[in-house]
Short mmCIF file of C-alpha atoms in Angstrom, two decimals:
data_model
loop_
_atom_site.label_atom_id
_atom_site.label_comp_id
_atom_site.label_asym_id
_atom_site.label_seq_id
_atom_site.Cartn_x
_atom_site.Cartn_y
_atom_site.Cartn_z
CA UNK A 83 0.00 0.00 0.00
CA UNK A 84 1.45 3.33 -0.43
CA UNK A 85 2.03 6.04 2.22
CA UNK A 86 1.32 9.52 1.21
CA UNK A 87 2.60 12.78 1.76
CA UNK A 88 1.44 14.98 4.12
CA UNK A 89 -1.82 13.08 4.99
CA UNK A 90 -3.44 11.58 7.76
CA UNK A 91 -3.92 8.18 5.64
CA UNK A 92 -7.31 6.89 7.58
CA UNK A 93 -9.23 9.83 6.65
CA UNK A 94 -7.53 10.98 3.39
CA UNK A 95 -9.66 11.53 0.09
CA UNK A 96 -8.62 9.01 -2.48
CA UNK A 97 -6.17 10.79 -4.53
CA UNK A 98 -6.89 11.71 -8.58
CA UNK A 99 -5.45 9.04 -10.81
CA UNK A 100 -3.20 10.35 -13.77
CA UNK A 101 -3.34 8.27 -16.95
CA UNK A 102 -1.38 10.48 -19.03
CA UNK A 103 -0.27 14.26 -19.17
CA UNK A 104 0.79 16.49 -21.76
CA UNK A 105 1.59 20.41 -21.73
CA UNK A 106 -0.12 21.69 -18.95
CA UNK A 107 -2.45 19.47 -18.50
CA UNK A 108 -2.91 16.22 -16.29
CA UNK A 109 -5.76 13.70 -18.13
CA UNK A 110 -8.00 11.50 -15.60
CA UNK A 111 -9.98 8.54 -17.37
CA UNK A 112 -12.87 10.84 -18.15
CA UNK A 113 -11.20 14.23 -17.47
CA UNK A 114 -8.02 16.61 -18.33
CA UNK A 115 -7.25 19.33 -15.96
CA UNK A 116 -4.72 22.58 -15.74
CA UNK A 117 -1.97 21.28 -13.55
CA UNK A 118 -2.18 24.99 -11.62
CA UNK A 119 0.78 23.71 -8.99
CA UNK A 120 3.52 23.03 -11.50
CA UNK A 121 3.76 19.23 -9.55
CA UNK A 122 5.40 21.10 -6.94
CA UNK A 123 6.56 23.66 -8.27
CA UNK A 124 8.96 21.77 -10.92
CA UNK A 125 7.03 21.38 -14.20
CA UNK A 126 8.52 24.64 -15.60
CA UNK A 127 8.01 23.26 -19.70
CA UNK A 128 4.92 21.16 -19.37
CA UNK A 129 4.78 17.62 -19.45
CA UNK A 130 5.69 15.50 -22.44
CA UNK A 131 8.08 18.12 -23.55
CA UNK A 132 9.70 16.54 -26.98
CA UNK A 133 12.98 17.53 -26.32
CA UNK A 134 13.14 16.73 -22.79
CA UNK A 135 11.81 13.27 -23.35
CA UNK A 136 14.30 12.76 -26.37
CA UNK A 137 17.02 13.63 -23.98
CA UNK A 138 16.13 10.38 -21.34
CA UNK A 139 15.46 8.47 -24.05
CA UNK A 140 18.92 9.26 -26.03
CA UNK A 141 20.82 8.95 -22.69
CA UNK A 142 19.00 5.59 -21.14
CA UNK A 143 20.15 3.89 -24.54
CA UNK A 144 24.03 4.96 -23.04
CA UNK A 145 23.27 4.30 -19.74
CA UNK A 146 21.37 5.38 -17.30
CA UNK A 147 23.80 5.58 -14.08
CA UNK A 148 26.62 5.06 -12.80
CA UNK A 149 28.03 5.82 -9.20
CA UNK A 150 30.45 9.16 -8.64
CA UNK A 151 32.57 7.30 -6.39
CA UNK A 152 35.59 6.46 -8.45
CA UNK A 153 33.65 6.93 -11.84
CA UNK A 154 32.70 10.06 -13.82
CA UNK A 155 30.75 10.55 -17.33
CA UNK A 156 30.47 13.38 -19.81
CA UNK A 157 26.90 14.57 -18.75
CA UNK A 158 27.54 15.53 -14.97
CA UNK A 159 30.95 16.95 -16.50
CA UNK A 160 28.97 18.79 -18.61
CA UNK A 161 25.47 20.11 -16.28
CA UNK A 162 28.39 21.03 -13.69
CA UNK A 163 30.54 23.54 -16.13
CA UNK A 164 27.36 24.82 -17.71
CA UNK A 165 26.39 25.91 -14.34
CA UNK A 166 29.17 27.43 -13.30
CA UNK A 167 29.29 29.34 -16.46
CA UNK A 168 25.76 30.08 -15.86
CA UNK A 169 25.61 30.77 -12.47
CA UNK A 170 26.62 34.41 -11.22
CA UNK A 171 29.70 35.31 -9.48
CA UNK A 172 32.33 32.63 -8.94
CA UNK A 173 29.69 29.78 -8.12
CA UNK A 174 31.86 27.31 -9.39
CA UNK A 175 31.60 24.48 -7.29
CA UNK A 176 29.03 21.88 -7.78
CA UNK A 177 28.20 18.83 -5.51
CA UNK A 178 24.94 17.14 -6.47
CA UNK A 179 22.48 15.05 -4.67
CA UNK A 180 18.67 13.44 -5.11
CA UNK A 181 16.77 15.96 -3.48
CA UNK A 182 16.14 19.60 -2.84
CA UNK A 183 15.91 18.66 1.46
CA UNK A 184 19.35 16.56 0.69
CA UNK A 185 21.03 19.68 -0.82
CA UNK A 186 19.81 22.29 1.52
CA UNK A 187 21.75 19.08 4.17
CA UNK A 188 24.60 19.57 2.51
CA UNK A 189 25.00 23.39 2.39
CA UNK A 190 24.25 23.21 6.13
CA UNK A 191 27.31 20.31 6.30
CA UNK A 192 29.52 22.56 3.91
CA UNK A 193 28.90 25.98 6.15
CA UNK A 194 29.69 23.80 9.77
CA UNK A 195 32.67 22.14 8.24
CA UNK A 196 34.00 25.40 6.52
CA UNK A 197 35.05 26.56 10.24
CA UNK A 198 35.90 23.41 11.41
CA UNK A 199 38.25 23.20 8.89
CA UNK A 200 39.83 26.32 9.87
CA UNK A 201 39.97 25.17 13.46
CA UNK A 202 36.87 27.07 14.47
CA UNK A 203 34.50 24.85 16.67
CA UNK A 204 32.51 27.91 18.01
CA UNK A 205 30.54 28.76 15.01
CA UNK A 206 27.61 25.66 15.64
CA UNK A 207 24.61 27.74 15.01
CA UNK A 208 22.74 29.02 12.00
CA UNK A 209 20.53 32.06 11.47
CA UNK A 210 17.25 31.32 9.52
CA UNK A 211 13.99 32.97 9.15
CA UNK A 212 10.79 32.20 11.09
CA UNK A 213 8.08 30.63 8.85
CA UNK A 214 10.95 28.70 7.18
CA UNK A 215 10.84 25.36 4.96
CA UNK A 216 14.15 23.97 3.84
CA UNK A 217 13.08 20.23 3.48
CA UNK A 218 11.51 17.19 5.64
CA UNK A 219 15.14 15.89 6.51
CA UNK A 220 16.20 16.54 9.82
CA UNK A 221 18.39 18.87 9.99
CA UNK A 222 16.21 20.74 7.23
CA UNK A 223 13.57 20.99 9.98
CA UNK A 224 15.87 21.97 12.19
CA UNK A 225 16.89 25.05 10.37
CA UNK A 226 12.68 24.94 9.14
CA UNK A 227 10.13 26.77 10.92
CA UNK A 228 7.12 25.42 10.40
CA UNK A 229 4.85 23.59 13.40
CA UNK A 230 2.15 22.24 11.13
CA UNK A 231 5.28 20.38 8.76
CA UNK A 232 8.27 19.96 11.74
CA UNK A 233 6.00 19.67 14.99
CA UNK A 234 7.77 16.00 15.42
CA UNK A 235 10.97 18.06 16.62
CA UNK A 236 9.27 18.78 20.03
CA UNK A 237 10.12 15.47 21.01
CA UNK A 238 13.57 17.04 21.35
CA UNK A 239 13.08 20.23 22.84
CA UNK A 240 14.07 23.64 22.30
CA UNK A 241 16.27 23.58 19.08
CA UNK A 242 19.80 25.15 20.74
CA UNK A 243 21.84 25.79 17.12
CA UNK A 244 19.35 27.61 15.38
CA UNK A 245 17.50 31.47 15.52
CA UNK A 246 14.89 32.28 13.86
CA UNK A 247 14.10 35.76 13.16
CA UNK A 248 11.64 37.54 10.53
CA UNK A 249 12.14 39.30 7.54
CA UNK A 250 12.85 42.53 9.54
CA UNK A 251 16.08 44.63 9.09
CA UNK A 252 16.40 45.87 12.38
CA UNK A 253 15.74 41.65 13.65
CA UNK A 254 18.67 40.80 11.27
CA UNK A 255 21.15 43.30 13.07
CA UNK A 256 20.28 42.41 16.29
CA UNK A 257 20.82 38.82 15.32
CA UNK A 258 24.42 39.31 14.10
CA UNK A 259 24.80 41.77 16.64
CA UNK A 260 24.56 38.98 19.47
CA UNK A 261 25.51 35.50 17.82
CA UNK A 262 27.62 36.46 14.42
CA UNK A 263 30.82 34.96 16.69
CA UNK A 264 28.62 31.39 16.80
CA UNK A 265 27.03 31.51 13.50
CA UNK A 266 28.17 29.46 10.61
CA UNK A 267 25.89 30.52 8.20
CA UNK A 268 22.51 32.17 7.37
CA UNK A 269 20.16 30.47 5.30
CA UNK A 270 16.93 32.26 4.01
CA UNK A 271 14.87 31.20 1.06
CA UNK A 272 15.21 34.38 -0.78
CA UNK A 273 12.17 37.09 -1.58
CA UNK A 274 9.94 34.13 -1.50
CA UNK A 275 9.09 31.52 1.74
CA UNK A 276 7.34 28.66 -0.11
CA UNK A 277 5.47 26.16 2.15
CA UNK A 278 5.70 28.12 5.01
CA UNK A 279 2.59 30.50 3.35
CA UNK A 280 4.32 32.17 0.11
CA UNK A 281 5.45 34.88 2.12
CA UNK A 282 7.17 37.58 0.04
CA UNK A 283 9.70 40.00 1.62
CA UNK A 284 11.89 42.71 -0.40
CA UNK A 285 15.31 42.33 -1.67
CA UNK A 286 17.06 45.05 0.67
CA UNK A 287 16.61 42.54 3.54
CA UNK A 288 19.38 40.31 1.41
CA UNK A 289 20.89 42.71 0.56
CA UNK A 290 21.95 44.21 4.41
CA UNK A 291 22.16 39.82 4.95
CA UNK A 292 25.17 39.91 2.32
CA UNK A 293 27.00 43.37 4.04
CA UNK A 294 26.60 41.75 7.89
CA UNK A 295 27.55 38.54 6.96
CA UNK A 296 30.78 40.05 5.28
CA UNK A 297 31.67 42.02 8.10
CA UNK A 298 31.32 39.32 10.34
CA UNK A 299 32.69 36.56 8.29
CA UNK A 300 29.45 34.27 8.44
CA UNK A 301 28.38 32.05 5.27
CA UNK A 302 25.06 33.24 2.98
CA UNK A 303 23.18 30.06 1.83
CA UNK A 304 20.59 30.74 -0.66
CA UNK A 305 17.93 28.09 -0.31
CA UNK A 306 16.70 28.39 -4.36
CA UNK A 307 14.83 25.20 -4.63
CA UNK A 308 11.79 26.43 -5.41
CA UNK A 309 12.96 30.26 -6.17
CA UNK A 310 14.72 29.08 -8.81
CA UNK A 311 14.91 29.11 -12.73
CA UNK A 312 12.34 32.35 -12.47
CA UNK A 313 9.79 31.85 -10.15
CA UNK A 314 10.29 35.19 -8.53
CA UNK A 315 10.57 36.97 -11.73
CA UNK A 316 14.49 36.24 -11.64
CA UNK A 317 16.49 33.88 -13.25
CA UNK A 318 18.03 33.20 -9.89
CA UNK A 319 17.64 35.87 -6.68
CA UNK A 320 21.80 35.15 -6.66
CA UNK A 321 21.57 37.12 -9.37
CA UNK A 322 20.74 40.09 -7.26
CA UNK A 323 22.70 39.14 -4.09
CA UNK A 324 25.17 37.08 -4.30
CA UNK A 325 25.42 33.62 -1.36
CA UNK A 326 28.33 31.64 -0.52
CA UNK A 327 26.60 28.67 -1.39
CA UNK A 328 23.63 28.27 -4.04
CA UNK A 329 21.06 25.25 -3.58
CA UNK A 330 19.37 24.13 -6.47
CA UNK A 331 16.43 21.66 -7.42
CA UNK A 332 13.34 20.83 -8.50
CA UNK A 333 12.85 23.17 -11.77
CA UNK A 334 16.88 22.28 -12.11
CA UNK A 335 15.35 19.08 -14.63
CA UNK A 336 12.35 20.70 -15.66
CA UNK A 337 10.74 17.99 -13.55
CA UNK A 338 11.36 15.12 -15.34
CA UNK A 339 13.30 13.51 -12.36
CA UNK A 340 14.63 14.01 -8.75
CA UNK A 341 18.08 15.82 -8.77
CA UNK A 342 19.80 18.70 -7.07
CA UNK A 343 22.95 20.91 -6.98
CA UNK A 344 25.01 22.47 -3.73
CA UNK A 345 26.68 25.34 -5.50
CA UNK A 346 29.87 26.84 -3.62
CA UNK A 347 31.62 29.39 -4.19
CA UNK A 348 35.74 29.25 -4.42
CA UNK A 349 35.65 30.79 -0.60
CA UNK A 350 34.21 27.63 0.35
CA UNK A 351 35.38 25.18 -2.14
CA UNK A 352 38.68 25.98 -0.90
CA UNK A 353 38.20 25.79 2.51
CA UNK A 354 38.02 21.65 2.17
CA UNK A 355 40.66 21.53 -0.58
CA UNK A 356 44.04 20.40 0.61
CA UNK A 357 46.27 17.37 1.84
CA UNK A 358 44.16 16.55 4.87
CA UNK A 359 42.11 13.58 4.58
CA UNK A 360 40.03 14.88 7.05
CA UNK A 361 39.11 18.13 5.97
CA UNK A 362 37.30 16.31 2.48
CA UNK A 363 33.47 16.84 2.54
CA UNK A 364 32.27 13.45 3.32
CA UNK A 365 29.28 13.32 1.59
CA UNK A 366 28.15 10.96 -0.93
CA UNK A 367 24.05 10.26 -2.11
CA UNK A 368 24.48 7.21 -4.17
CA UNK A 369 22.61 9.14 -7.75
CA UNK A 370 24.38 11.69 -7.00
CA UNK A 371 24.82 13.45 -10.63
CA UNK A 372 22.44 10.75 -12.31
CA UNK A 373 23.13 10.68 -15.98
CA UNK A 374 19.44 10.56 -17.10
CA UNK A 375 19.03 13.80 -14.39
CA UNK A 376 22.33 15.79 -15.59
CA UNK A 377 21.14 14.95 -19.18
CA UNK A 378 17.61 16.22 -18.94
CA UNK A 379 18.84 19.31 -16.85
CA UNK A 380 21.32 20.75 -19.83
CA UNK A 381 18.06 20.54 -21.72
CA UNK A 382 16.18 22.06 -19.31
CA UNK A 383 18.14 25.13 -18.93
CA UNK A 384 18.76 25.37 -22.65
CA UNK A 385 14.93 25.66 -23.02
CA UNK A 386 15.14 28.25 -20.70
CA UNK A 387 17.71 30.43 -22.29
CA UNK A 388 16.59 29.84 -25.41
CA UNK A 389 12.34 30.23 -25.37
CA UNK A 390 13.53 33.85 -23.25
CA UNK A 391 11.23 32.05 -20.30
CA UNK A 392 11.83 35.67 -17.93
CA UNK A 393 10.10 37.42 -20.54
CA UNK A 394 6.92 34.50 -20.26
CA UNK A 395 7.15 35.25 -16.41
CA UNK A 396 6.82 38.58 -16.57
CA UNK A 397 3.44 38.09 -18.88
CA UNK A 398 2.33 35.18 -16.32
CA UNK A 399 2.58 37.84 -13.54
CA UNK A 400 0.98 40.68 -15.48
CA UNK A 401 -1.80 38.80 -16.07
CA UNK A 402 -2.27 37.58 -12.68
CA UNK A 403 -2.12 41.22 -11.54
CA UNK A 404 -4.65 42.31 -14.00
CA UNK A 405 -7.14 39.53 -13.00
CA UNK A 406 -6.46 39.54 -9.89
CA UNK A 407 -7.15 43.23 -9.19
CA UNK A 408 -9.88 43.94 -6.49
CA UNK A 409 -10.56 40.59 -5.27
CA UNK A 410 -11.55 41.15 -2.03
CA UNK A 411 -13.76 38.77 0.49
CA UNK A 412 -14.30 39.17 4.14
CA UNK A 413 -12.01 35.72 4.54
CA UNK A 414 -9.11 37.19 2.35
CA UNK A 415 -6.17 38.77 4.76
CA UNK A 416 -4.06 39.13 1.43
CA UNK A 417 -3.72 38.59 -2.47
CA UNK A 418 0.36 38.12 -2.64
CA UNK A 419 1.69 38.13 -6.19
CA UNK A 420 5.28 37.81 -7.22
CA UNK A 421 6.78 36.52 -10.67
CA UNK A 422 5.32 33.08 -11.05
CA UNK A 423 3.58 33.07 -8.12
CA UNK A 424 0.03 33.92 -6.91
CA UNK A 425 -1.37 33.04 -3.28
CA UNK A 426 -4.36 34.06 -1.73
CA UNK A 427 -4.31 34.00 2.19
CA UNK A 428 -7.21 33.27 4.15
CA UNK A 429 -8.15 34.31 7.65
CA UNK A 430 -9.33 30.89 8.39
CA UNK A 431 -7.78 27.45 6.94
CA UNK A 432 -11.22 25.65 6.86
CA UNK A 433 -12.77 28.35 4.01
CA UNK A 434 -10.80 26.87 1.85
CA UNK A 435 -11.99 23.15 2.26
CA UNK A 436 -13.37 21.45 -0.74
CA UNK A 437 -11.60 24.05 -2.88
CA UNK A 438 -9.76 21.07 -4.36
CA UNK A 439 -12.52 19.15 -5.98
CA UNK A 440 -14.20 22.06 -6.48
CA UNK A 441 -11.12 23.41 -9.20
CA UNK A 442 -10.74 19.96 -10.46
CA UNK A 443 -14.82 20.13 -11.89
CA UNK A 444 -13.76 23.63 -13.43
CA UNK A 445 -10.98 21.77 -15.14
CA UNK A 446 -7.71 22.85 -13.23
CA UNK A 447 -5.86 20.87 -10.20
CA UNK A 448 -4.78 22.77 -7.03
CA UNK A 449 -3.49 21.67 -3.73
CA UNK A 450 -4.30 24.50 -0.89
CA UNK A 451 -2.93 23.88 2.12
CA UNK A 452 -3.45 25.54 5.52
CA UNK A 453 -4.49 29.13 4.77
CA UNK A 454 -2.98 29.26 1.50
CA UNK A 455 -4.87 29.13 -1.74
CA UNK A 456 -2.05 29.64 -4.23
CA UNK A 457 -1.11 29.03 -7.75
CA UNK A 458 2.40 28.30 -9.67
CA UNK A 459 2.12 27.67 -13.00
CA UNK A 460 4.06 26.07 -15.80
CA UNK A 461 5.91 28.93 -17.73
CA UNK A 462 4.26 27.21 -21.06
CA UNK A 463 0.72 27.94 -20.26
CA UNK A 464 -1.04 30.23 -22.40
CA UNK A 465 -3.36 33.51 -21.47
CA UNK A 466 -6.46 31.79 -21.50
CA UNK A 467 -5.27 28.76 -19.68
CA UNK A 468 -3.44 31.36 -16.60
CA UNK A 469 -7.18 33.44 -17.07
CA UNK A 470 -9.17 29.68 -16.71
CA UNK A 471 -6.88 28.83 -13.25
CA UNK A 472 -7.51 32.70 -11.71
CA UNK A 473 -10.96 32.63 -12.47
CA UNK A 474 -11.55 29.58 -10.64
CA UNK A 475 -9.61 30.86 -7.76
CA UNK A 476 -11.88 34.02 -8.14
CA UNK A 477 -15.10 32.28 -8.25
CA UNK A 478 -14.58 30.21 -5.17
CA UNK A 479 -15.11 33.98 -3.03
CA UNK A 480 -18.23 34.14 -4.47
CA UNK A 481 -19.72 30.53 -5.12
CA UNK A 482 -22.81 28.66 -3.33
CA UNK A 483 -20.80 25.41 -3.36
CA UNK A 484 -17.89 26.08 -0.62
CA UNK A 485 -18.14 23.59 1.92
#
């Protein structure tokens, strides 16, 4: 039987079964809905994307894996120059892994060992924000702040390596006023907190992050797992403010398959490099630069550069500010927009029940959760497709058949 995500399994509602999917769609046996979530947040081209496709198949004719340990191959050669030749800044240094919550585990490892290397066991806590998600791992709830995701942590009492502080200038300098000799690093997912509500913040809180964290000599993570490849309206929010260390996933293969990428910077890269056996990073997920995932990634971020997808994200928000323009409801606290990105906060989490089936009959999945009715769409989907998934969001405010 399988076990779900994020559900309490006795009283879950049978999930919708996918039979195909193509574009931006997801087909049902007698249905084909908008996929308005992006399959968290990953989907950037669509599904069934020719070239993508052609890619797995070309490279699963090759072969399909083979371990890092002792063994290399052309296409993780390959995905790791064209990202550090993509990336800003001197993010050179790639170390990949299977997951967005594994990568955001190895920054964390990189920025502890970093000091340790230089002989500096002090620095054992990290700055973060509150209303954080980094991943389901444990150190990623650690640095997370999220009660409804992380509660399970309780069991070991008040977390002692990590602050949490909001999205507040004057909270930032306080912080590095009183811990920046303890701190390792700071790790913030930047302008936009995914699942901990979609919360948006502006970039001049980074950008004071990047001056106080030079002054005091404390690593900048950049937790871009979901901000990345445009979903804030930037390529990459590195490309405004630059981290230490870069973490990179789901959109990374256009969503075709699990992969992820711990960028570091020469700073850090060097900081492990040397004769010491002990100072290595040991740290080795066994499909660690897959060569199906590195294959379908070069592709990915080809499409990107060359279909000019910012300019597409720019329209997707446009039009989300034009329809969304004075929506208002007693239940609605805010209407949050930002690049690819659309949420819709509720005062109370239980106005939003049913919302799910009630999208799917209008022809578009969704997947609220708590007080968050949100949307992040492919980049492929046309006007009247981003106009069909807004208006359903609309009509819910104003429908008979909430439950």
């Amino acid at each position: 039987m399988i076990w779900y995500p994020y559900q309490q399994m006795k009283t879950m509602k049978a999930p919708y079964e996918i039979l195909d999917a193509n574009g931006v769609y997801l087909y049902t046996k007698d249905r084909k809905v908008i996929d308005s979530v992006s399959s968290w947040w990953s989907v950037i081209h669509g599904y069934k994307h020719p070239v993508l496709t052609e890619a797995i198949k070309t490279q699963a004719d090759q072969f399909s894996h083979v371990m890092l340990g002792g063994l290399t191959h052309e296409p993780v050669r390959k995905l790791a120059d064209k990202l550090a030749q993509w990336l800003p800044g001197d993010l050179d240094y790639c170390f990949f892994s299977d997951s967005g919550s594994v990568a955001v585990e190895v920054a964390l490892k990189m920025a502890l060992q970093y000091y340790v290397n230089r002989g500096d066991w002090k620095r054992t806590k990290v700055l973060s924000l509150t209303h954080a998600y980094h991943g389901d791992t444990f150190k990623t709830m650690e640095v997370g702040d999220d009660e409804d995701y992380h509660f399970i942590l309780e069991a070991y009492g008040e977390k002692k390596d990590v602050i949490h502080i909001p999205t507040e200038i004057s909270a930032l300098e306080e912080a590095f006023e009183h811990y920046h000799e303890e701190l390792n690093c700071f790790i913030v997912e930047p302008l936009l907190q995914g699942a901990g509500g979609m919360r948006m913040y502006d970039v001049d809180f980074l950008r004071r992050a990047r001056e106080l964290c030079d002054r005091y000599g404390v690593l900048l993570v950049f937790d871009e797992v979901a901000t990345g490849f445009g979903r804030t309206g930037n390529r990459f929010v590195a490309d405004l403010v630059l981290p230490d260390i870069l973490v990179l996933g789901k959109a990374l293969t256009g969503g075709y398959i699990g992969h992820a990428a711990t960028i570091a910077n020469h700073k850090v890269y060097d900081g492990f490099y040397g004769d010491a056996p002990e100072k290595a990073l040991m740290h080795g997920p066994t499909f660690m630069g897959n060569a199906l995932a590195c294959t379908v990634a070069l592709k990915s971020i080809e499409l990107f550069e060359e279909g000019d997808y910012l300019a597409r994200i720019h329209r997707i928000e446009e039009i989300t500010r034009r329809e969304m323009a004075g929506l208002s409801h007693e239940q609605i606290r805010e209407v949050r927009i930002m690049g690819g990105c659309v949420c819709v906060e509720v005062k109370e989490g239980t106005f939003l029940n049913g919302y799910q089936q009630f999208a799917f009959e209008r022809g578009v999945f969704s997947r609220p959760f708590l007080n968050y009715l949100y949307a992040m769409v492919p980049y492929v989907i046309t006007e009247e497709e981003l106009v069909q998934v807004l208006g359903v969001m609309k009509e819910w405010f104003h429908s008979d058949c909430r439950a």
